[in-house]
């Protein structure tokens, strides 16, 4: 996927200047103000980097980048302002987890150097996340495959839960969908301590013996919730 950069300012001349001087080096888009930037982020994202002016009408740079962080946490965020004010810089960094703070006017060389560093940061963050997703998800899948041999009934329901969760998360466009799917796959781990006939009895709505009921009560809450959801 292309590593797009979004420049946000309420001054069209500034945006045109950066676009002319930097478009040969970077894949750039521009937005006139915060509301337009948010529309682009939600409809045309993700963006690897967003550079926003601090002082804009309707929505300032801190507000914009904080909302972008909530929608796209991997996006690297940079504040550009004409106010060389340390309090503003500290507030921007604390509120929006800002990567860099630049003063206007910012020349082409400084901007290019900052954008290059921001892209490297974006690649680092996304590479770590992808590695974590693939490694953890793969490990959990192997674990659940092994455990399914011990208790096929329980873990077939875990797989059903994973498919339902995948559909819901995709429909709601939630971030980090792998976390929800891993949780669904792990939801039946407590069942490994139960005999297969006990699990079948629970899913079939059949009465349990006192010993079986005692074992059931020792299972973690999350598997119990899945039992109640899928029984019958």
PDB file of C-alpha atoms in Angstrom:
ATOM      1  CA  UNK A   1       0.000   0.000   0.000  1.00  0.00           C
ATOM      2  CA  UNK A   2       1.284   3.498  -0.866  1.00  0.00           C
ATOM      3  CA  UNK A   3       2.587   5.592   2.010  1.00  0.00           C
ATOM      4  CA  UNK A   4       0.491   8.711   1.631  1.00  0.00           C
ATOM      5  CA  UNK A   5       1.135  12.011   3.371  1.00  0.00           C
ATOM      6  CA  UNK A   6      -1.643  14.480   4.189  1.00  0.00           C
ATOM      7  CA  UNK A   7      -0.890  18.192   4.632  1.00  0.00           C
ATOM      8  CA  UNK A   8      -3.534  20.244   6.436  1.00  0.00           C
ATOM      9  CA  UNK A   9      -3.694  24.053   6.565  1.00  0.00           C
ATOM     10  CA  UNK A  10      -6.281  26.789   6.138  1.00  0.00           C
ATOM     11  CA  UNK A  11      -3.965  28.706   3.779  1.00  0.00           C
ATOM     12  CA  UNK A  12      -4.176  27.457   0.195  1.00  0.00           C
ATOM     13  CA  UNK A  13      -0.907  29.191  -0.756  1.00  0.00           C
ATOM     14  CA  UNK A  14       1.039  27.274   1.872  1.00  0.00           C
ATOM     15  CA  UNK A  15      -0.445  23.965   0.727  1.00  0.00           C
ATOM     16  CA  UNK A  16       0.295  24.756  -2.919  1.00  0.00           C
ATOM     17  CA  UNK A  17       3.874  25.671  -2.046  1.00  0.00           C
ATOM     18  CA  UNK A  18       4.576  22.405  -0.241  1.00  0.00           C
ATOM     19  CA  UNK A  19       2.836  20.412  -2.948  1.00  0.00           C
ATOM     20  CA  UNK A  20       4.976  21.990  -5.678  1.00  0.00           C
ATOM     21  CA  UNK A  21       8.254  21.584  -3.794  1.00  0.00           C
ATOM     22  CA  UNK A  22       7.755  18.099  -2.311  1.00  0.00           C
ATOM     23  CA  UNK A  23       5.410  16.151  -4.604  1.00  0.00           C
ATOM     24  CA  UNK A  24       8.315  14.651  -6.571  1.00  0.00           C
ATOM     25  CA  UNK A  25       9.720  13.062  -3.412  1.00  0.00           C
ATOM     26  CA  UNK A  26       6.526  12.110  -1.583  1.00  0.00           C
ATOM     27  CA  UNK A  27       2.986  10.975  -2.349  1.00  0.00           C
ATOM     28  CA  UNK A  28       1.081  13.964  -1.007  1.00  0.00           C
ATOM     29  CA  UNK A  29      -2.510  15.094  -0.587  1.00  0.00           C
ATOM     30  CA  UNK A  30      -3.806  18.319   0.946  1.00  0.00           C
ATOM     31  CA  UNK A  31      -6.823  19.399   2.967  1.00  0.00           C
ATOM     32  CA  UNK A  32      -8.162  22.875   3.702  1.00  0.00           C
ATOM     33  CA  UNK A  33      -8.812  22.674   7.433  1.00  0.00           C
ATOM     34  CA  UNK A  34      -9.683  20.001   9.986  1.00  0.00           C
ATOM     35  CA  UNK A  35     -13.161  18.915   8.789  1.00  0.00           C
ATOM     36  CA  UNK A  36     -11.937  18.223   5.251  1.00  0.00           C
ATOM     37  CA  UNK A  37      -8.911  16.390   6.629  1.00  0.00           C
ATOM     38  CA  UNK A  38     -11.106  14.104   8.737  1.00  0.00           C
ATOM     39  CA  UNK A  39     -13.231  13.272   5.701  1.00  0.00           C
ATOM     40  CA  UNK A  40     -10.109  12.272   3.796  1.00  0.00           C
ATOM     41  CA  UNK A  41      -8.742  10.224   6.696  1.00  0.00           C
ATOM     42  CA  UNK A  42     -11.989   8.275   7.139  1.00  0.00           C
ATOM     43  CA  UNK A  43     -12.781   7.920   3.440  1.00  0.00           C
ATOM     44  CA  UNK A  44      -9.418   7.822   1.714  1.00  0.00           C
ATOM     45  CA  UNK A  45      -7.004   6.634   4.418  1.00  0.00           C
ATOM     46  CA  UNK A  46      -4.926   5.339   5.921  1.00  0.00           C
ATOM     47  CA  UNK A  47      -2.231   7.992   5.736  1.00  0.00           C
ATOM     48  CA  UNK A  48       1.290   7.231   6.857  1.00  0.00           C
ATOM     49  CA  UNK A  49       1.865  10.842   7.963  1.00  0.00           C
ATOM     50  CA  UNK A  50      -0.371  13.831   8.679  1.00  0.00           C
ATOM     51  CA  UNK A  51       1.142  17.307   8.983  1.00  0.00           C
ATOM     52  CA  UNK A  52      -1.282  19.864  10.404  1.00  0.00           C
ATOM     53  CA  UNK A  53      -1.136  23.582  11.002  1.00  0.00           C
ATOM     54  CA  UNK A  54      -1.779  24.453  14.634  1.00  0.00           C
ATOM     55  CA  UNK A  55      -3.966  27.542  14.253  1.00  0.00           C
ATOM     56  CA  UNK A  56      -7.010  26.801  12.102  1.00  0.00           C
ATOM     57  CA  UNK A  57     -10.676  27.823  12.379  1.00  0.00           C
ATOM     58  CA  UNK A  58     -13.307  25.248  13.456  1.00  0.00           C
ATOM     59  CA  UNK A  59     -10.694  22.729  14.615  1.00  0.00           C
ATOM     60  CA  UNK A  60      -7.106  23.373  15.661  1.00  0.00           C
ATOM     61  CA  UNK A  61      -4.190  21.067  14.980  1.00  0.00           C
ATOM     62  CA  UNK A  62      -4.221  19.392  18.392  1.00  0.00           C
ATOM     63  CA  UNK A  63      -7.911  18.547  18.107  1.00  0.00           C
ATOM     64  CA  UNK A  64      -7.483  17.244  14.577  1.00  0.00           C
ATOM     65  CA  UNK A  65      -4.474  15.055  15.294  1.00  0.00           C
ATOM     66  CA  UNK A  66      -6.035  13.676  18.471  1.00  0.00           C
ATOM     67  CA  UNK A  67      -9.066  12.545  16.449  1.00  0.00           C
ATOM     68  CA  UNK A  68      -6.822  11.111  13.745  1.00  0.00           C
ATOM     69  CA  UNK A  69      -4.932   9.179  16.398  1.00  0.00           C
ATOM     70  CA  UNK A  70      -8.201   7.621  17.627  1.00  0.00           C
ATOM     71  CA  UNK A  71      -9.178   6.610  14.084  1.00  0.00           C
ATOM     72  CA  UNK A  72      -5.737   5.642  12.769  1.00  0.00           C
ATOM     73  CA  UNK A  73      -3.266   5.084  15.626  1.00  0.00           C
ATOM     74  CA  UNK A  74      -0.389   4.083  13.322  1.00  0.00           C
ATOM     75  CA  UNK A  75      -0.438   7.430  11.491  1.00  0.00           C
ATOM     76  CA  UNK A  76       2.561   9.591  12.391  1.00  0.00           C
ATOM     77  CA  UNK A  77       1.411  13.082  13.389  1.00  0.00           C
ATOM     78  CA  UNK A  78       3.276  16.384  13.016  1.00  0.00           C
ATOM     79  CA  UNK A  79       2.280  19.885  14.162  1.00  0.00           C
ATOM     80  CA  UNK A  80       3.270  22.965  12.136  1.00  0.00           C
ATOM     81  CA  UNK A  81       2.783  26.374  13.726  1.00  0.00           C
ATOM     82  CA  UNK A  82       3.936  29.946  13.512  1.00  0.00           C
ATOM     83  CA  UNK A  83       3.776  30.300  17.278  1.00  0.00           C
ATOM     84  CA  UNK A  84       7.150  29.393  18.786  1.00  0.00           C
ATOM     85  CA  UNK A  85       5.540  28.669  22.128  1.00  0.00           C
ATOM     86  CA  UNK A  86       6.881  25.886  24.331  1.00  0.00           C
ATOM     87  CA  UNK A  87       3.564  25.534  26.175  1.00  0.00           C
ATOM     88  CA  UNK A  88       1.784  24.932  22.871  1.00  0.00           C
ATOM     89  CA  UNK A  89       4.397  22.336  21.899  1.00  0.00           C
ATOM     90  CA  UNK A  90       4.112  20.481  25.200  1.00  0.00           C
ATOM     91  CA  UNK A  91       0.308  20.527  25.028  1.00  0.00           C
ATOM     92  CA  UNK A  92       0.355  19.253  21.447  1.00  0.00           C
ATOM     93  CA  UNK A  93       2.712  16.422  22.316  1.00  0.00           C
ATOM     94  CA  UNK A  94       0.761  15.392  25.413  1.00  0.00           C
ATOM     95  CA  UNK A  95      -2.686  15.569  23.824  1.00  0.00           C
ATOM     96  CA  UNK A  96      -1.976  14.085  20.429  1.00  0.00           C
ATOM     97  CA  UNK A  97       1.216  12.047  20.829  1.00  0.00           C
ATOM     98  CA  UNK A  98       2.888  14.267  18.259  1.00  0.00           C
ATOM     99  CA  UNK A  99       5.982  12.943  16.500  1.00  0.00           C
ATOM    100  CA  UNK A 100       7.521  16.338  15.670  1.00  0.00           C
ATOM    101  CA  UNK A 101       6.801  20.013  16.290  1.00  0.00           C
ATOM    102  CA  UNK A 102       7.869  22.404  13.494  1.00  0.00           C
ATOM    103  CA  UNK A 103       7.832  26.193  13.369  1.00  0.00           C
ATOM    104  CA  UNK A 104       6.551  28.154  10.386  1.00  0.00           C
ATOM    105  CA  UNK A 105       7.933  29.037   7.999  1.00  0.00           C
ATOM    106  CA  UNK A 106       9.472  25.600   7.523  1.00  0.00           C
ATOM    107  CA  UNK A 107      11.761  25.387   4.490  1.00  0.00           C
ATOM    108  CA  UNK A 108      11.701  22.554   1.968  1.00  0.00           C
ATOM    109  CA  UNK A 109      14.835  20.863   3.312  1.00  0.00           C
ATOM    110  CA  UNK A 110      13.600  20.758   6.888  1.00  0.00           C
ATOM    111  CA  UNK A 111      10.156  19.549   5.856  1.00  0.00           C
ATOM    112  CA  UNK A 112      11.598  16.846   3.589  1.00  0.00           C
ATOM    113  CA  UNK A 113      13.925  15.651   6.350  1.00  0.00           C
ATOM    114  CA  UNK A 114      11.035  15.519   8.824  1.00  0.00           C
ATOM    115  CA  UNK A 115       8.735  13.660   6.418  1.00  0.00           C
ATOM    116  CA  UNK A 116      11.462  11.105   5.715  1.00  0.00           C
ATOM    117  CA  UNK A 117      11.929  10.495   9.443  1.00  0.00           C
ATOM    118  CA  UNK A 118       8.156  10.222   9.889  1.00  0.00           C
ATOM    119  CA  UNK A 119       7.880   7.620   7.123  1.00  0.00           C
ATOM    120  CA  UNK A 120      10.652   5.583   8.729  1.00  0.00           C
ATOM    121  CA  UNK A 121       8.782   5.747  12.031  1.00  0.00           C
ATOM    122  CA  UNK A 122       5.572   4.622  10.309  1.00  0.00           C
ATOM    123  CA  UNK A 123       7.331   1.649   8.721  1.00  0.00           C
ATOM    124  CA  UNK A 124       8.833   0.665  12.051  1.00  0.00           C
ATOM    125  CA  UNK A 125       5.496   0.810  13.887  1.00  0.00           C
ATOM    126  CA  UNK A 126       3.551  -1.061  11.222  1.00  0.00           C
ATOM    127  CA  UNK A 127       6.271  -3.702  10.787  1.00  0.00           C
ATOM    128  CA  UNK A 128       6.276  -4.415  14.525  1.00  0.00           C
ATOM    129  CA  UNK A 129       2.497  -4.643  14.613  1.00  0.00           C
ATOM    130  CA  UNK A 130       2.320  -6.974  11.610  1.00  0.00           C
ATOM    131  CA  UNK A 131       5.007  -9.183  13.118  1.00  0.00           C
ATOM    132  CA  UNK A 132       3.119  -9.329  16.416  1.00  0.00           C
ATOM    133  CA  UNK A 133      -0.176 -10.115  14.688  1.00  0.00           C
ATOM    134  CA  UNK A 134       1.269 -12.859  12.530  1.00  0.00           C
ATOM    135  CA  UNK A 135       3.374 -14.443  15.272  1.00  0.00           C
ATOM    136  CA  UNK A 136       0.729 -14.341  17.996  1.00  0.00           C
ATOM    137  CA  UNK A 137      -2.152 -15.352  15.751  1.00  0.00           C
ATOM    138  CA  UNK A 138      -0.132 -18.206  14.280  1.00  0.00           C
ATOM    139  CA  UNK A 139       0.900 -19.444  17.714  1.00  0.00           C
ATOM    140  CA  UNK A 140      -2.661 -19.308  19.033  1.00  0.00           C
ATOM    141  CA  UNK A 141      -3.936 -21.110  15.946  1.00  0.00           C
ATOM    142  CA  UNK A 142      -1.452 -23.960  16.467  1.00  0.00           C
ATOM    143  CA  UNK A 143      -2.407 -24.148  20.145  1.00  0.00           C
ATOM    144  CA  UNK A 144      -6.119 -24.293  19.439  1.00  0.00           C
ATOM    145  CA  UNK A 145      -5.572 -26.874  16.687  1.00  0.00           C
ATOM    146  CA  UNK A 146      -3.802 -29.117  19.189  1.00  0.00           C
ATOM    147  CA  UNK A 147      -6.427 -28.571  21.872  1.00  0.00           C
ATOM    148  CA  UNK A 148      -9.211 -29.270  19.391  1.00  0.00           C
ATOM    149  CA  UNK A 149      -7.921 -32.826  19.208  1.00  0.00           C
ATOM    150  CA  UNK A 150      -8.525 -33.128  22.944  1.00  0.00           C
ATOM    151  CA  UNK A 151     -11.980 -31.549  22.978  1.00  0.00           C
ATOM    152  CA  UNK A 152     -13.375 -31.191  19.448  1.00  0.00           C
ATOM    153  CA  UNK A 153     -16.850 -30.102  20.588  1.00  0.00           C
ATOM    154  CA  UNK A 154     -15.604 -27.149  22.612  1.00  0.00           C
ATOM    155  CA  UNK A 155     -13.142 -25.884  20.068  1.00  0.00           C
ATOM    156  CA  UNK A 156     -15.531 -26.213  17.155  1.00  0.00           C
ATOM    157  CA  UNK A 157     -17.583 -23.623  19.010  1.00  0.00           C
ATOM    158  CA  UNK A 158     -14.499 -21.459  19.467  1.00  0.00           C
ATOM    159  CA  UNK A 159     -14.054 -21.518  15.706  1.00  0.00           C
ATOM    160  CA  UNK A 160     -17.704 -20.544  15.241  1.00  0.00           C
ATOM    161  CA  UNK A 161     -17.193 -17.665  17.667  1.00  0.00           C
ATOM    162  CA  UNK A 162     -14.111 -16.563  15.728  1.00  0.00           C
ATOM    163  CA  UNK A 163     -16.058 -16.442  12.467  1.00  0.00           C
ATOM    164  CA  UNK A 164     -18.881 -14.438  14.074  1.00  0.00           C
ATOM    165  CA  UNK A 165     -16.375 -12.028  15.624  1.00  0.00           C
ATOM    166  CA  UNK A 166     -14.557 -11.625  12.304  1.00  0.00           C
ATOM    167  CA  UNK A 167     -17.836 -10.686  10.601  1.00  0.00           C
ATOM    168  CA  UNK A 168     -18.786  -8.206  13.337  1.00  0.00           C
ATOM    169  CA  UNK A 169     -15.362  -6.563  13.526  1.00  0.00           C
ATOM    170  CA  UNK A 170     -15.181  -6.254   9.746  1.00  0.00           C
ATOM    171  CA  UNK A 171     -18.661  -4.746   9.543  1.00  0.00           C
ATOM    172  CA  UNK A 172     -17.902  -2.240  12.307  1.00  0.00           C
ATOM    173  CA  UNK A 173     -14.442  -1.460  10.856  1.00  0.00           C
ATOM    174  CA  UNK A 174     -12.784  -1.835  14.260  1.00  0.00           C
ATOM    175  CA  UNK A 175      -9.039  -1.455  14.584  1.00  0.00           C
ATOM    176  CA  UNK A 176      -6.711  -4.385  15.255  1.00  0.00           C
ATOM    177  CA  UNK A 177      -9.273  -7.095  14.360  1.00  0.00           C
ATOM    178  CA  UNK A 178      -6.773  -9.870  15.118  1.00  0.00           C
ATOM    179  CA  UNK A 179      -7.109  -9.161  18.853  1.00  0.00           C
ATOM    180  CA  UNK A 180     -10.816  -9.973  18.842  1.00  0.00           C
ATOM    181  CA  UNK A 181     -10.310 -13.133  16.826  1.00  0.00           C
ATOM    182  CA  UNK A 182      -7.547 -14.350  19.132  1.00  0.00           C
ATOM    183  CA  UNK A 183      -9.833 -13.763  22.126  1.00  0.00           C
ATOM    184  CA  UNK A 184     -12.561 -15.829  20.448  1.00  0.00           C
ATOM    185  CA  UNK A 185     -10.127 -18.639  19.660  1.00  0.00           C
ATOM    186  CA  UNK A 186      -8.946 -18.693  23.271  1.00  0.00           C
ATOM    187  CA  UNK A 187     -12.439 -18.519  24.781  1.00  0.00           C
ATOM    188  CA  UNK A 188     -12.784 -22.281  25.232  1.00  0.00           C
ATOM    189  CA  UNK A 189      -9.365 -23.061  26.717  1.00  0.00           C
ATOM    190  CA  UNK A 190     -10.882 -23.832  30.109  1.00  0.00           C
ATOM    191  CA  UNK A 191     -12.784 -26.696  28.520  1.00  0.00           C
ATOM    192  CA  UNK A 192      -9.611 -28.758  28.170  1.00  0.00           C
ATOM    193  CA  UNK A 193     -10.046 -29.744  31.830  1.00  0.00           C
ATOM    194  CA  UNK A 194     -13.493 -31.251  31.164  1.00  0.00           C
ATOM    195  CA  UNK A 195     -14.342 -34.666  29.832  1.00  0.00           C
ATOM    196  CA  UNK A 196     -15.840 -34.602  26.316  1.00  0.00           C
ATOM    197  CA  UNK A 197     -19.074 -36.161  27.599  1.00  0.00           C
ATOM    198  CA  UNK A 198     -19.450 -33.316  30.123  1.00  0.00           C
ATOM    199  CA  UNK A 199     -19.110 -30.732  27.387  1.00  0.00           C
ATOM    200  CA  UNK A 200     -21.618 -32.556  25.218  1.00  0.00           C
ATOM    201  CA  UNK A 201     -24.028 -32.628  28.161  1.00  0.00           C
ATOM    202  CA  UNK A 202     -23.642 -28.893  28.717  1.00  0.00           C
ATOM    203  CA  UNK A 203     -24.167 -28.055  25.049  1.00  0.00           C
ATOM    204  CA  UNK A 204     -27.113 -30.441  24.907  1.00  0.00           C
ATOM    205  CA  UNK A 205     -28.777 -28.901  27.956  1.00  0.00           C
ATOM    206  CA  UNK A 206     -28.593 -32.160  29.909  1.00  0.00           C
ATOM    207  CA  UNK A 207     -28.313 -32.266  33.729  1.00  0.00           C
ATOM    208  CA  UNK A 208     -24.839 -32.633  35.210  1.00  0.00           C
ATOM    209  CA  UNK A 209     -23.701 -34.803  38.071  1.00  0.00           C
ATOM    210  CA  UNK A 210     -22.403 -33.023  41.219  1.00  0.00           C
ATOM    211  CA  UNK A 211     -18.814 -33.798  40.237  1.00  0.00           C
ATOM    212  CA  UNK A 212     -19.345 -32.471  36.722  1.00  0.00           C
ATOM    213  CA  UNK A 213     -21.000 -29.345  38.059  1.00  0.00           C
ATOM    214  CA  UNK A 214     -18.085 -28.785  40.443  1.00  0.00           C
ATOM    215  CA  UNK A 215     -15.618 -28.993  37.551  1.00  0.00           C
ATOM    216  CA  UNK A 216     -17.728 -26.567  35.555  1.00  0.00           C
ATOM    217  CA  UNK A 217     -17.592 -23.953  38.287  1.00  0.00           C
ATOM    218  CA  UNK A 218     -13.787 -24.015  38.218  1.00  0.00           C
ATOM    219  CA  UNK A 219     -13.654 -22.972  34.544  1.00  0.00           C
ATOM    220  CA  UNK A 220     -12.836 -19.286  33.874  1.00  0.00           C
ATOM    221  CA  UNK A 221     -15.777 -16.953  33.324  1.00  0.00           C
ATOM    222  CA  UNK A 222     -15.186 -16.361  29.598  1.00  0.00           C
ATOM    223  CA  UNK A 223     -15.624 -20.009  28.573  1.00  0.00           C
ATOM    224  CA  UNK A 224     -18.710 -20.188  30.794  1.00  0.00           C
ATOM    225  CA  UNK A 225     -20.122 -17.242  28.907  1.00  0.00           C
ATOM    226  CA  UNK A 226     -19.524 -19.062  25.652  1.00  0.00           C
ATOM    227  CA  UNK A 227     -21.188 -22.157  27.086  1.00  0.00           C
ATOM    228  CA  UNK A 228     -24.298 -20.131  27.826  1.00  0.00           C
ATOM    229  CA  UNK A 229     -24.203 -18.485  24.426  1.00  0.00           C
ATOM    230  CA  UNK A 230     -23.858 -21.667  22.408  1.00  0.00           C
ATOM    231  CA  UNK A 231     -25.577 -24.323  24.517  1.00  0.00           C
ATOM    232  CA  UNK A 232     -28.449 -26.004  22.771  1.00  0.00           C
TER     233      UNK A 232
END
